[in-house]
Coordinates of C-alpha atoms in Angstrom, one line a residue:
X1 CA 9.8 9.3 16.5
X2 CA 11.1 11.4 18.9
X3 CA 9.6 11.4 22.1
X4 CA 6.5 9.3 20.4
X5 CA 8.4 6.9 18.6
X6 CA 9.8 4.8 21.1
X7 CA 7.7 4.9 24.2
X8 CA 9.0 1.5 26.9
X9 CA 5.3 0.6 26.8
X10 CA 5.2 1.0 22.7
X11 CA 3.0 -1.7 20.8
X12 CA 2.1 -4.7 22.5
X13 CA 4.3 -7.7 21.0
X14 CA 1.9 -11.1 20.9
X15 CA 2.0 -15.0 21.5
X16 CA 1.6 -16.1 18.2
X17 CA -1.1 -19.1 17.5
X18 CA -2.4 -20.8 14.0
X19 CA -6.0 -19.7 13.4
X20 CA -7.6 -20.6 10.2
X21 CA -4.5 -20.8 8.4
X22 CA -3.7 -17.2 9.6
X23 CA -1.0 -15.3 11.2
X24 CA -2.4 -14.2 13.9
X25 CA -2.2 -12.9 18.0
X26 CA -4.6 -13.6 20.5
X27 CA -3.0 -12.8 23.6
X28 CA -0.7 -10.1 24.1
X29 CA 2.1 -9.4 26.5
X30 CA 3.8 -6.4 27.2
X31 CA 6.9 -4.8 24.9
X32 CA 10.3 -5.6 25.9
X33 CA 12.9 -2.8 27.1
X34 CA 15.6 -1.2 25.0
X35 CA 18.2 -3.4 26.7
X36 CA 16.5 -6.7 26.7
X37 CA 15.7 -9.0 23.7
X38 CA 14.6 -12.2 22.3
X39 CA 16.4 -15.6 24.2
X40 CA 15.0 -18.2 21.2
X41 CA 13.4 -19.3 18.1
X42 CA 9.8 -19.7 19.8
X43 CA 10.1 -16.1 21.4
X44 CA 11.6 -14.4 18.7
X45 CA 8.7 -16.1 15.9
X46 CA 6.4 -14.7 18.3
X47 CA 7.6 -11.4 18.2
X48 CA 7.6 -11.4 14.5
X49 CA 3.9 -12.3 14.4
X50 CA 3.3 -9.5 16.9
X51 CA 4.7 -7.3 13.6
X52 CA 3.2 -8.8 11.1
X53 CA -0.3 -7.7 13.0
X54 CA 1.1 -4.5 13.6
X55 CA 1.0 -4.0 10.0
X56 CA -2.7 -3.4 10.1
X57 CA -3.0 -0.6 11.6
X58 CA -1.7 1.7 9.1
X59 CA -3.6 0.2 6.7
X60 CA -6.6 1.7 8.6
X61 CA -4.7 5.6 7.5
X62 CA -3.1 4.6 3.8
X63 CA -6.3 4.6 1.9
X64 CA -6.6 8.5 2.9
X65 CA -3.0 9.4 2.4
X66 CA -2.7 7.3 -1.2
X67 CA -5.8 6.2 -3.3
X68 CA -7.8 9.5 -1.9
X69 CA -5.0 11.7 -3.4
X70 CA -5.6 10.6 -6.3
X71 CA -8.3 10.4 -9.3
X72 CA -10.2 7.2 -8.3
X73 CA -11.3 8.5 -5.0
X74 CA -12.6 11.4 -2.8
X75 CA -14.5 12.5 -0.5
X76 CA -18.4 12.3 -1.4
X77 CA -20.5 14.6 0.5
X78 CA -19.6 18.3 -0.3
X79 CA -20.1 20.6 2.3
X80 CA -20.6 17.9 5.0
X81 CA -19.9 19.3 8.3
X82 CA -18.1 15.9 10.0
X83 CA -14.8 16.7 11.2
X84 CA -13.7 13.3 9.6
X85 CA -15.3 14.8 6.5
X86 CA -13.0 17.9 7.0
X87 CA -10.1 16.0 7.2
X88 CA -10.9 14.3 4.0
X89 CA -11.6 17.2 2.4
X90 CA -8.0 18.7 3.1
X91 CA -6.5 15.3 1.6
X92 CA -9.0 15.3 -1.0
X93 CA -8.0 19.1 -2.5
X94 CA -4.4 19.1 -1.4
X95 CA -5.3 21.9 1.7
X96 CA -3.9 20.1 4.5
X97 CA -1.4 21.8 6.8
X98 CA 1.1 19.6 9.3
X99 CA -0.8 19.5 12.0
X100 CA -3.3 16.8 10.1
X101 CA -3.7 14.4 12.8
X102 CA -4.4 11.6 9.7
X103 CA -0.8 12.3 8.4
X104 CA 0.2 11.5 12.5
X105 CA -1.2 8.3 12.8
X106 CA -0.5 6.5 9.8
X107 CA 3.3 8.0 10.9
X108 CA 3.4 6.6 14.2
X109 CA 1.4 3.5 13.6
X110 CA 4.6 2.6 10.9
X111 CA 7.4 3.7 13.5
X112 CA 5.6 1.7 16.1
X113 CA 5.6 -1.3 14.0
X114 CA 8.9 -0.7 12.8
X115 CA 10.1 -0.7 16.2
X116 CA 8.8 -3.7 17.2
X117 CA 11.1 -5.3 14.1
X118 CA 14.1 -3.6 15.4
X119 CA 13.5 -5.6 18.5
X120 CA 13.3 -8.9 16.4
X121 CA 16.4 -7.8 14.5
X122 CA 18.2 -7.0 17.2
X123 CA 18.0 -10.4 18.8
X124 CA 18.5 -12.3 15.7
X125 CA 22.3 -10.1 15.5
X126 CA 20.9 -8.2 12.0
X127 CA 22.6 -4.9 11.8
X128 CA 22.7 -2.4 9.2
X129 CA 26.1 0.0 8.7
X130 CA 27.6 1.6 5.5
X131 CA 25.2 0.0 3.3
X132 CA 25.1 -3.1 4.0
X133 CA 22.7 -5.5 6.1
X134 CA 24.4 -8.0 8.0
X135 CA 23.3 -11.3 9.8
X136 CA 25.5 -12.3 13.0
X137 CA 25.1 -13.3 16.8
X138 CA 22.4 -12.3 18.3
X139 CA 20.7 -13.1 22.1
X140 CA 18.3 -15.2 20.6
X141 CA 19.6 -18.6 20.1
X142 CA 18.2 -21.3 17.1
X143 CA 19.3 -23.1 14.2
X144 CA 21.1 -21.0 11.3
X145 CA 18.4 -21.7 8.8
X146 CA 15.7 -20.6 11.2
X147 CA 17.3 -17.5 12.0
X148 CA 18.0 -17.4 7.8
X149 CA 14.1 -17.0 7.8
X150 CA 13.0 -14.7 10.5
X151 CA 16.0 -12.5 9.8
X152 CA 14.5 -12.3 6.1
X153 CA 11.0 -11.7 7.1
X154 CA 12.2 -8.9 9.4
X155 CA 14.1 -7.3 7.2
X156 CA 11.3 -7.6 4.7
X157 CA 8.8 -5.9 6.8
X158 CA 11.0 -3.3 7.9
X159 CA 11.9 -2.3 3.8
X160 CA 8.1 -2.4 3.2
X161 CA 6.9 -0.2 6.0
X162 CA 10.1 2.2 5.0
X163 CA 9.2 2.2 1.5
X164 CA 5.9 3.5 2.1
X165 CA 7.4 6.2 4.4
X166 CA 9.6 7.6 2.0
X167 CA 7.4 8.0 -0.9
X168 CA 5.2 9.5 1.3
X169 CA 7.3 11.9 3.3
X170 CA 10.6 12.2 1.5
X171 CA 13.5 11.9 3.8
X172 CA 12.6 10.2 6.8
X173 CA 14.3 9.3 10.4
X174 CA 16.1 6.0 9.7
X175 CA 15.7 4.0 12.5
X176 CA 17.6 0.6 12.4
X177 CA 18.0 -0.3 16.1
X178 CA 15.9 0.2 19.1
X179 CA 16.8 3.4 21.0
X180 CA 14.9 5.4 23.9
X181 CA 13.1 8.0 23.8
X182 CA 15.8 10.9 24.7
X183 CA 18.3 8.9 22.2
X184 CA 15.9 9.4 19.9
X185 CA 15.5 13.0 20.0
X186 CA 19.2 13.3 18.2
X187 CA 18.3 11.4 15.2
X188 CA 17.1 14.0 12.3
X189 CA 15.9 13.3 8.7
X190 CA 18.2 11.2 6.7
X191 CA 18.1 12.1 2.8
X192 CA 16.2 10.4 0.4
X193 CA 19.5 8.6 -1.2
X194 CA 20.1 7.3 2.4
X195 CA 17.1 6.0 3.1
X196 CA 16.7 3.8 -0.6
X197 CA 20.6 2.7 0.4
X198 CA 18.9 1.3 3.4
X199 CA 15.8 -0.2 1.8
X200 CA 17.7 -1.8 -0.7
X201 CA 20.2 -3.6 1.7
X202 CA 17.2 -4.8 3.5
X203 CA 15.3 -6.4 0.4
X204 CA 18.5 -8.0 -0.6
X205 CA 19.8 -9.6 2.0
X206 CA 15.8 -10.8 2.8
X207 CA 15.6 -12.3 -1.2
X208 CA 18.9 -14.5 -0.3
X209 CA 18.2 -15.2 3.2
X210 CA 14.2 -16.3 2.6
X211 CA 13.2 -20.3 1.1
X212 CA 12.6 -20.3 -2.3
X213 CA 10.3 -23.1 -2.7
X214 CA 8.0 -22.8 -5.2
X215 CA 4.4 -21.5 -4.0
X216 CA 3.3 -24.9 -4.4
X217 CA 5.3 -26.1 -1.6
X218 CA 4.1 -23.3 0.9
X219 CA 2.5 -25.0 4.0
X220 CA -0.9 -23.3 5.1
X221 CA 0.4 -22.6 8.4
X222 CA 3.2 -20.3 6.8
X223 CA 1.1 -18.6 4.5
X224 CA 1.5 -15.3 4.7
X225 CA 4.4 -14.8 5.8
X226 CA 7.1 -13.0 3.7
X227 CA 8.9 -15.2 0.9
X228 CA 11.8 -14.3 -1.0
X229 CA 9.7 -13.9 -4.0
X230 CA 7.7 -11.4 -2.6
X231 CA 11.4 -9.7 -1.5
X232 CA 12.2 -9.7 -5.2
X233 CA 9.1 -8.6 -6.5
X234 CA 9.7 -5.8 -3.7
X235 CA 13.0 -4.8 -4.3
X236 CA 12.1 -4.4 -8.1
X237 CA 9.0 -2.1 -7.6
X238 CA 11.7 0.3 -5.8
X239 CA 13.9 0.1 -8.5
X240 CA 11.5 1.0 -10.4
X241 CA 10.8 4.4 -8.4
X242 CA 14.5 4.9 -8.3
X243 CA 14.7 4.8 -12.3
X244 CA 16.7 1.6 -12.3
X245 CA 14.2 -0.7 -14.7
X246 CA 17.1 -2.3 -15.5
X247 CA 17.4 -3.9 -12.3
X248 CA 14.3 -4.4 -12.0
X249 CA 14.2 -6.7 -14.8
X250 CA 16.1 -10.3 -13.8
X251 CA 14.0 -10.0 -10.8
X252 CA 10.8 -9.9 -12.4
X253 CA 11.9 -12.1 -14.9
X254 CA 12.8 -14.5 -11.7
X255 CA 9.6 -14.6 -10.1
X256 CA 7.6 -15.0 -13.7
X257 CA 9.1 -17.6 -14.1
X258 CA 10.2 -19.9 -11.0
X259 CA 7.7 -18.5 -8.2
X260 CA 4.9 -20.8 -8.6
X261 CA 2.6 -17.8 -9.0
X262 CA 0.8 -16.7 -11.7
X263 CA -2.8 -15.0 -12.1
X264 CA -5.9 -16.9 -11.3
X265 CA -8.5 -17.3 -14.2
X266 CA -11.3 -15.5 -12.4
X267 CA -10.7 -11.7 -11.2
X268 CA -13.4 -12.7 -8.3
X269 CA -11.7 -15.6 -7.0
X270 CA -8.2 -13.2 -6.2
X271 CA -10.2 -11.4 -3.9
X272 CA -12.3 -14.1 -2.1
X273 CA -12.5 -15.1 1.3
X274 CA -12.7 -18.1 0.9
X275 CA -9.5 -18.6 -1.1
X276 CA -6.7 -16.1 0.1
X277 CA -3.0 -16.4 -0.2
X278 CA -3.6 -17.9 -3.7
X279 CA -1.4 -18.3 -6.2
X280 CA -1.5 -14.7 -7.3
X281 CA -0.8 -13.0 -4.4
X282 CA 3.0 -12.7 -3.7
X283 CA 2.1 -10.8 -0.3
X284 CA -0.8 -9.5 1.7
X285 CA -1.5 -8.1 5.2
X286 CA -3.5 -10.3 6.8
X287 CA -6.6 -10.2 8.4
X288 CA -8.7 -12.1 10.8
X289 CA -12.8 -11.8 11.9
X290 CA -14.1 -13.6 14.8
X291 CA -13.8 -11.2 17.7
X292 CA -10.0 -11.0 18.2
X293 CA -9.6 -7.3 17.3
X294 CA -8.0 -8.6 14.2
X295 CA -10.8 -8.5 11.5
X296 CA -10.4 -5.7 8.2
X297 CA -12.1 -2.5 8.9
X298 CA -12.5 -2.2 5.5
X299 CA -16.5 -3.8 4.5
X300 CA -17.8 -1.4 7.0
X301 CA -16.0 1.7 6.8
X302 CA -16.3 1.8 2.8
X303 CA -19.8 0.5 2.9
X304 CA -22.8 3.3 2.5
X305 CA -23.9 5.1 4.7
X306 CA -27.5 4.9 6.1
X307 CA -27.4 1.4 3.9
X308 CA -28.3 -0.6 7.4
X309 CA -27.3 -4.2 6.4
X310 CA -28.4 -4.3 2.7
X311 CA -25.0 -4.0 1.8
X312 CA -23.3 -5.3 5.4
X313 CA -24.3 -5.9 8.6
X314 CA -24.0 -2.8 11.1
X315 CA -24.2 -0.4 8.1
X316 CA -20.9 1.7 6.8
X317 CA -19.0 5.1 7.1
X318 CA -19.0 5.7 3.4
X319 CA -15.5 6.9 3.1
X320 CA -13.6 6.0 0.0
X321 CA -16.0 7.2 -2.7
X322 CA -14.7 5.8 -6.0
X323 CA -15.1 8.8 -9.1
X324 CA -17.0 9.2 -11.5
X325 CA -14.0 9.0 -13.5
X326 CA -12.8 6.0 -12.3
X327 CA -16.7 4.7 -13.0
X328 CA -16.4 5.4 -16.4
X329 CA -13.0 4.1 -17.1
X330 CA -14.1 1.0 -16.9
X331 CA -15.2 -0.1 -20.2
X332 CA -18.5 -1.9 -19.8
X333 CA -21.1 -1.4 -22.9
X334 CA -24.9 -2.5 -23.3
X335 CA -23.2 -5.1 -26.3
X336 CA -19.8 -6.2 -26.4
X337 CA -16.9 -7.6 -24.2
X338 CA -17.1 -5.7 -20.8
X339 CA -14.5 -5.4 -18.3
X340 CA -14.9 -7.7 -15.3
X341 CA -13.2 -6.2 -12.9
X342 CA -15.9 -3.4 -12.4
X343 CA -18.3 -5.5 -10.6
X344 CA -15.3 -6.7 -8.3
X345 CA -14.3 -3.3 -7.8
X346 CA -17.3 -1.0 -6.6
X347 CA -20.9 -1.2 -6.2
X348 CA -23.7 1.6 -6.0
X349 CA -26.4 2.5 -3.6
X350 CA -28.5 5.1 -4.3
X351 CA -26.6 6.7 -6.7
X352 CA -23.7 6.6 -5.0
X353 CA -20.6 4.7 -5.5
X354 CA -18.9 2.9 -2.9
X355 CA -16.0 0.2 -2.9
X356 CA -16.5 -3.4 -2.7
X357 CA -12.9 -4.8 -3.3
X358 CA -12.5 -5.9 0.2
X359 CA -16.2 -6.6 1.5
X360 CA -17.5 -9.5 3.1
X361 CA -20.1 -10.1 5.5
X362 CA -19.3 -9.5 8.7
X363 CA -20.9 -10.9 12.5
X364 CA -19.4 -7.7 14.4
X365 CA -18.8 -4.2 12.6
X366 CA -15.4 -3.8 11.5
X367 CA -14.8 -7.1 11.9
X368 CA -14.0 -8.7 8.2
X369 CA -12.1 -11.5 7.3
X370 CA -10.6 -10.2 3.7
X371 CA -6.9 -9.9 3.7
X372 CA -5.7 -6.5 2.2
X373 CA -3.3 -7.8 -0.9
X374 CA 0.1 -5.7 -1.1
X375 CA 1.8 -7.9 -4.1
X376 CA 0.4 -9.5 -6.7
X377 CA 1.6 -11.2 -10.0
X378 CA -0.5 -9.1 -12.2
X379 CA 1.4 -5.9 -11.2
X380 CA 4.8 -8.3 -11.5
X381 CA 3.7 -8.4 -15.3
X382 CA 2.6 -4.8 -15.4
X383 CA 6.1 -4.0 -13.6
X384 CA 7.6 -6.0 -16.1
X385 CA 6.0 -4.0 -18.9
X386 CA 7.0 -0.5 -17.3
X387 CA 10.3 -1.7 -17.0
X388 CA 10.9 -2.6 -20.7
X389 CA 9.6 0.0 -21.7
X390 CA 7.1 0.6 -25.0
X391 CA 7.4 -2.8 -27.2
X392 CA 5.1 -5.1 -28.8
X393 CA 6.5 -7.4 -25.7
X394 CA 5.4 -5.1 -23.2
X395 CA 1.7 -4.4 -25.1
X396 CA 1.5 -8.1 -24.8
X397 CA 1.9 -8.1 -21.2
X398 CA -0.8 -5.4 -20.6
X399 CA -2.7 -7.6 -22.8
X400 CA -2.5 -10.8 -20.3
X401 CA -3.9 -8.5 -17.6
X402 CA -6.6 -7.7 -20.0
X403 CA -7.4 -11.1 -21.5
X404 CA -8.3 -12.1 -17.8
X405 CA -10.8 -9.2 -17.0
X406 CA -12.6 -9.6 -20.3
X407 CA -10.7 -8.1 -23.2
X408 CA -11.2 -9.6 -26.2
X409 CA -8.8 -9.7 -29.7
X410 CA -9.6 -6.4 -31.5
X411 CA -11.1 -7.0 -35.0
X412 CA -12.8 -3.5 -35.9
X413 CA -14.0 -0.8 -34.0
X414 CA -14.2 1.3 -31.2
X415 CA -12.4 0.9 -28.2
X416 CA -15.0 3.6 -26.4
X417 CA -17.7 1.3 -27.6
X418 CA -15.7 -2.1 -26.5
X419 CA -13.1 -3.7 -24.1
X420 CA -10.3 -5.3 -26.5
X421 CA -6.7 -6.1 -26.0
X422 CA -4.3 -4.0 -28.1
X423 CA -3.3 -5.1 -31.1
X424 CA 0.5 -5.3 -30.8
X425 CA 1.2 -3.7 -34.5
X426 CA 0.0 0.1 -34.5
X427 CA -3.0 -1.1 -36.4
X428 CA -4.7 1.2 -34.4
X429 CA -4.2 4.4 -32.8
X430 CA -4.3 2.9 -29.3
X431 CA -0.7 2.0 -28.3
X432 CA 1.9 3.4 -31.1
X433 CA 3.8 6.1 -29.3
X434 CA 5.7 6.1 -25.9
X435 CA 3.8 8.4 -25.0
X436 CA 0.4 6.0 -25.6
X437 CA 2.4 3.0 -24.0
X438 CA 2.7 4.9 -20.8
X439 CA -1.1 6.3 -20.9
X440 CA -2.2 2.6 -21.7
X441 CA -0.1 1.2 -18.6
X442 CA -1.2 3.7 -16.1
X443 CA -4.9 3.2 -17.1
X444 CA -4.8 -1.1 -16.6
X445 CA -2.6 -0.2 -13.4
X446 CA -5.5 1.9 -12.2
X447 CA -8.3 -0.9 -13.3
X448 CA -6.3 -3.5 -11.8
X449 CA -5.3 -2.1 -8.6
X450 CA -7.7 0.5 -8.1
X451 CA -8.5 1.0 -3.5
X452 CA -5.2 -1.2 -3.5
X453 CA -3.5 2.1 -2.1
X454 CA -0.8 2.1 -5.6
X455 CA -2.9 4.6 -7.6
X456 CA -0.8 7.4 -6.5
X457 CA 2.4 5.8 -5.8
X458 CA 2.2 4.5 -10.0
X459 CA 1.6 8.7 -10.5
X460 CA 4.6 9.8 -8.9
X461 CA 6.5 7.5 -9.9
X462 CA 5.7 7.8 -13.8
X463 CA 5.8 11.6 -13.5
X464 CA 2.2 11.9 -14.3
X465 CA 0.7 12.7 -10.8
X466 CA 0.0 16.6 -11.6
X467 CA -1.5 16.3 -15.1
X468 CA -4.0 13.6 -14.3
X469 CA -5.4 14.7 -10.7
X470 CA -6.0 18.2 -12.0
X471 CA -7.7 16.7 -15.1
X472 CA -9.7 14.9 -12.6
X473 CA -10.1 18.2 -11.0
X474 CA -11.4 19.3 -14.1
X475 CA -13.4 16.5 -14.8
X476 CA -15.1 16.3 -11.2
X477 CA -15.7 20.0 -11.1
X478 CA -19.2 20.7 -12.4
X479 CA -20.7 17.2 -10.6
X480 CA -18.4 17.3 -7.4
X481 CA -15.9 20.4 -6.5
X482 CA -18.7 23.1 -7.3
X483 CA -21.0 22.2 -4.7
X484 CA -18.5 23.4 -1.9
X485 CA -19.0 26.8 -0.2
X486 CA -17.6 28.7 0.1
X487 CA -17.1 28.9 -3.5
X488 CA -14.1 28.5 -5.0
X489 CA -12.9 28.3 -9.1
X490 CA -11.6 25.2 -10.6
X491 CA -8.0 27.2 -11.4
X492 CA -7.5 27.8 -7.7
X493 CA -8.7 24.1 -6.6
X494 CA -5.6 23.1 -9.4
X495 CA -3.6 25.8 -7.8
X496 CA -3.4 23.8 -4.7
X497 CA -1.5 20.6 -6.0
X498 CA 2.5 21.5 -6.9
X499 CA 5.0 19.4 -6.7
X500 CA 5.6 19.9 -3.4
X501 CA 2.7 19.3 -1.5
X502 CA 2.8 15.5 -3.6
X503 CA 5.1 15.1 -0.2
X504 CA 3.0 15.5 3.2
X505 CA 4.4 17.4 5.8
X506 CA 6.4 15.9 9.2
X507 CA 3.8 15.7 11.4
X508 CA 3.9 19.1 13.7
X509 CA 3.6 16.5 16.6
X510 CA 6.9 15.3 15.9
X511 CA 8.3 18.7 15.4
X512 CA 7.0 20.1 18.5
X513 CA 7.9 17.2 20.3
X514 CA 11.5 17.6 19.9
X515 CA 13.5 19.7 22.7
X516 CA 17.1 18.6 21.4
X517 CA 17.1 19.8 17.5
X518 CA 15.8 21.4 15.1
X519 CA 13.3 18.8 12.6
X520 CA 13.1 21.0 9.0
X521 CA 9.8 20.6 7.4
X522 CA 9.0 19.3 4.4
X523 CA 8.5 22.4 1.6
X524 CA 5.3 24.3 1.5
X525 CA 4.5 23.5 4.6

């Protein structure tokens, strides 16, 4: 990134130990230069676990950029006076301008990290030219089939991270090999087409250079690590954004039916400490507590605030408030079949709302042990069912996901007063139109996954991103919007969300950091 984006003494790269079945560095040692790379196996691994950490720390940014863009969160406390509070505000109501220093750091946390994998590639002879991503000799020396794997991880990682980047900030710099600092400087934006060429080569060449074993056959001290399912499951989620469902399809397909994985009977057990990497999840970034700088932020920054340790130990931030949309969304009546996921999914203190998806006691604030799940086989099914489209096949799929948190068969009725699976024949006005299909997928999506940071990605991607956060607008007004002063109307809080600003800006820092050209900014701007 510029000047920024690779500094010499960029992100510390790690000796990789076992821990509690985790990935996981303890003791760090210092980045390698531009000329210089990875001799072996044992080195190189090491490296690679020093990335797979370094995807945490965006994490600690993507909630604010993602889920608090969107209509299941915002920020709580009108007219607080916090300058974090400020900053959530602007994200919140679509005000921000480029020099949000938010928007920075999740940027250069991902180039960091995605530096650190150019390094691994690099040594393992991956290159990427004309489309194509290519394995060959590299400094580090090992047996073909472990550079096969570590090559497919990498190249996992790196398609993730970029992913994320584009979707977020349109065209991006596409960085494939480690540069310096003044090389970097005459590297501009690369269009969106570009960059998806990129993320696609990666994804494919990982799904045929990663093991496909089953997920029984997963040893615990490679769990967590990047698996050619999880590549396919990947790769079809961008096909998806890049309107190519049917693509998408055979890979789905694929992983439904060989992976190993499948859902887990209990919605509470997916999330549990004590039983990550289970069968359900495809891939997660994981964390670790214990005093290594490697535990989730997550209990206590979403925790309440001035909660002490009723709800965790050191108290929380309370950032992240879930809406009172999303509250009532979930469908959980005096009598009748309730949805489970709720209860899983957010708590309240005081009358106010906080998220509980990734809390678990902790011994030292910010300092949890949940993993933060980035895959899992309930969206492969509700991929699936976006991807073919509105059919009683596809209703039946939504239906599974449903089935699992509590839906019941539909006999007679209403669905306000109830939580039922969809009857699959148009008996009822619930799912009988395209139209309905989509409105029915996009409200299971946002059950399922809600603080999972895929609430606004599943927006943009389905087109529906302006229509529902200005309903929510609309909806949060009177409670929420029209407690701020100064004043403002709910026309010109809607006013602020167009099409462009679904993009955030370049960061100004990387704009103003530039002597050598000219960086063009991202529309409204």
């Amino acid at each position: 990134m510029k000047s920024f984006r690779y500094l010499a003494t960029g992100l510390l790269l790690s000796i990789s130990i076992t821990a509690c079945n985790k990935i996981i560095d303890i003791d760090p040692i210092s980045n390698i230069g531009v000329n210089a790379f990875y001799r072996n196996y044992e080195e190189t691994k090491a490296a690679l676990t020093g990335s797979y950490n370094g995807m945490q720390k965006p994490l600690e940014y993507e909630w604010m950029l993602t889920d608090l863009r969107t209509d299941i969160s915002k920020q709580g406390v009108a007219n607080s006076s916090t300058p974090i509070n400020f900053e959530f505000n602007e994200l919140d109501m679509f005000t921000l301008n480029s020099a949000h220093d938010k928007v920075y750091q999740y940027w250069i946390s991902t180039y960091k990290n995605i530096r650190s994998i150019n390094y691994v590639l690099k040594s393992l002879g991956v290159s990427y030219t004309g489309g194509q991503t290519t394995v060959g000799e590299g400094t580090a020396k090992m047996f073909p089939q472990q550079k096969n794997q570590l090559a497919g991880e990498a190249l996992f990682l790196r398609a993730y991270h970029y992913f994320n980047l584009v979707r977020l900030y349109g065209d991006v710099f596409l960085i494939t090999e480690p540069v310096d600092p003044e090389q970097s400087k005459k590297i501009t934006r690369t269009p969106l087409a570009e960059c998806y060429q990129l993320i696609v080569a990666d994804l494919l060449a990982a799904k045929d250079l990663l093991s496909q074993s089953p997920y029984v056959s997963t040893s615990n001290a490679e769990a967590g690590r990047a698996t050619s399912w999880a590549a396919k499951a990947l790769l079809a989620k961008v096909y998806l954004t890049t309107n190519r469902a049917s693509s998408a399809l055979p890979l789905l397909d694929d992983v439904i039916s060989n992976s190993g994985h499948g859902m887990l009977p209990s919605f509470t057990d997916v999330f549990s400490i004590n039983n990550e990497m289970n069968k359900e999840i495809l891939f997660a970034v994981r964390f670790k507590a214990g005093g290594f700088g490697l535990g989730n932020f997550m209990a206590n920054t979403f925790a309440p605030s001035s909660s002490g340790s009723l709800i965790v130990n050191g108290d929380g931030n309370g950032y992240n408030f879930p809406t009172n949309d999303l509250d009532l969304t979930y469908k959980t009546p005096a009598t009748g079949s309730t949805d489970a996921r709720k209860n899983v999914t957010m708590g309240k203190y005081n009358s106010k709302l906080y998220v509980k998806k990734f809390l678990s006691q902790v011994l030292v604030k910010l300092d949890a042990e949940n993993d933060f799940t980035v895959i899992r086989f309930s969206d492969v099914l509700l991929m699936k069912a976006e991807a073919l489209g509105f059919s009683s096949a596809s209703v039946n799929l939504i239906n599974d996901v449903r089935s699992r948190a509590g839906a019941t068969d539909y006999v007679s009725g209403d669905f306000n007063t109830g939580f039922y699976k969809y009857p699959t024949d148009g008996s009822v006005n619930e799912i009988n139109t395209a139209d309905k299909f989509l409105t029915a997928l996009l409200n299971e999506r946002k059950l399922e996954f809600a603080f999972e940071n895929q609430r606004f990605f599943d927006l943009v991607r389905t087109g529906q991103a302006i229509t529902l956060i200005k309903n929510h607008f609309s909806v949060e007004f009177d409670s929420h919007y029209k407690a701020y002063r100064p004043a403002f109307t709910l026309a010109e809080l809607q006013s602020h969300l167009t099409t462009e600003k679904l993009l955030l800006p370049i960061p100004q820092r990387e704009l103003d950091a530039n002597d050598q050209i000219k960086i063009v900014q991202n529309p409204g701007y």
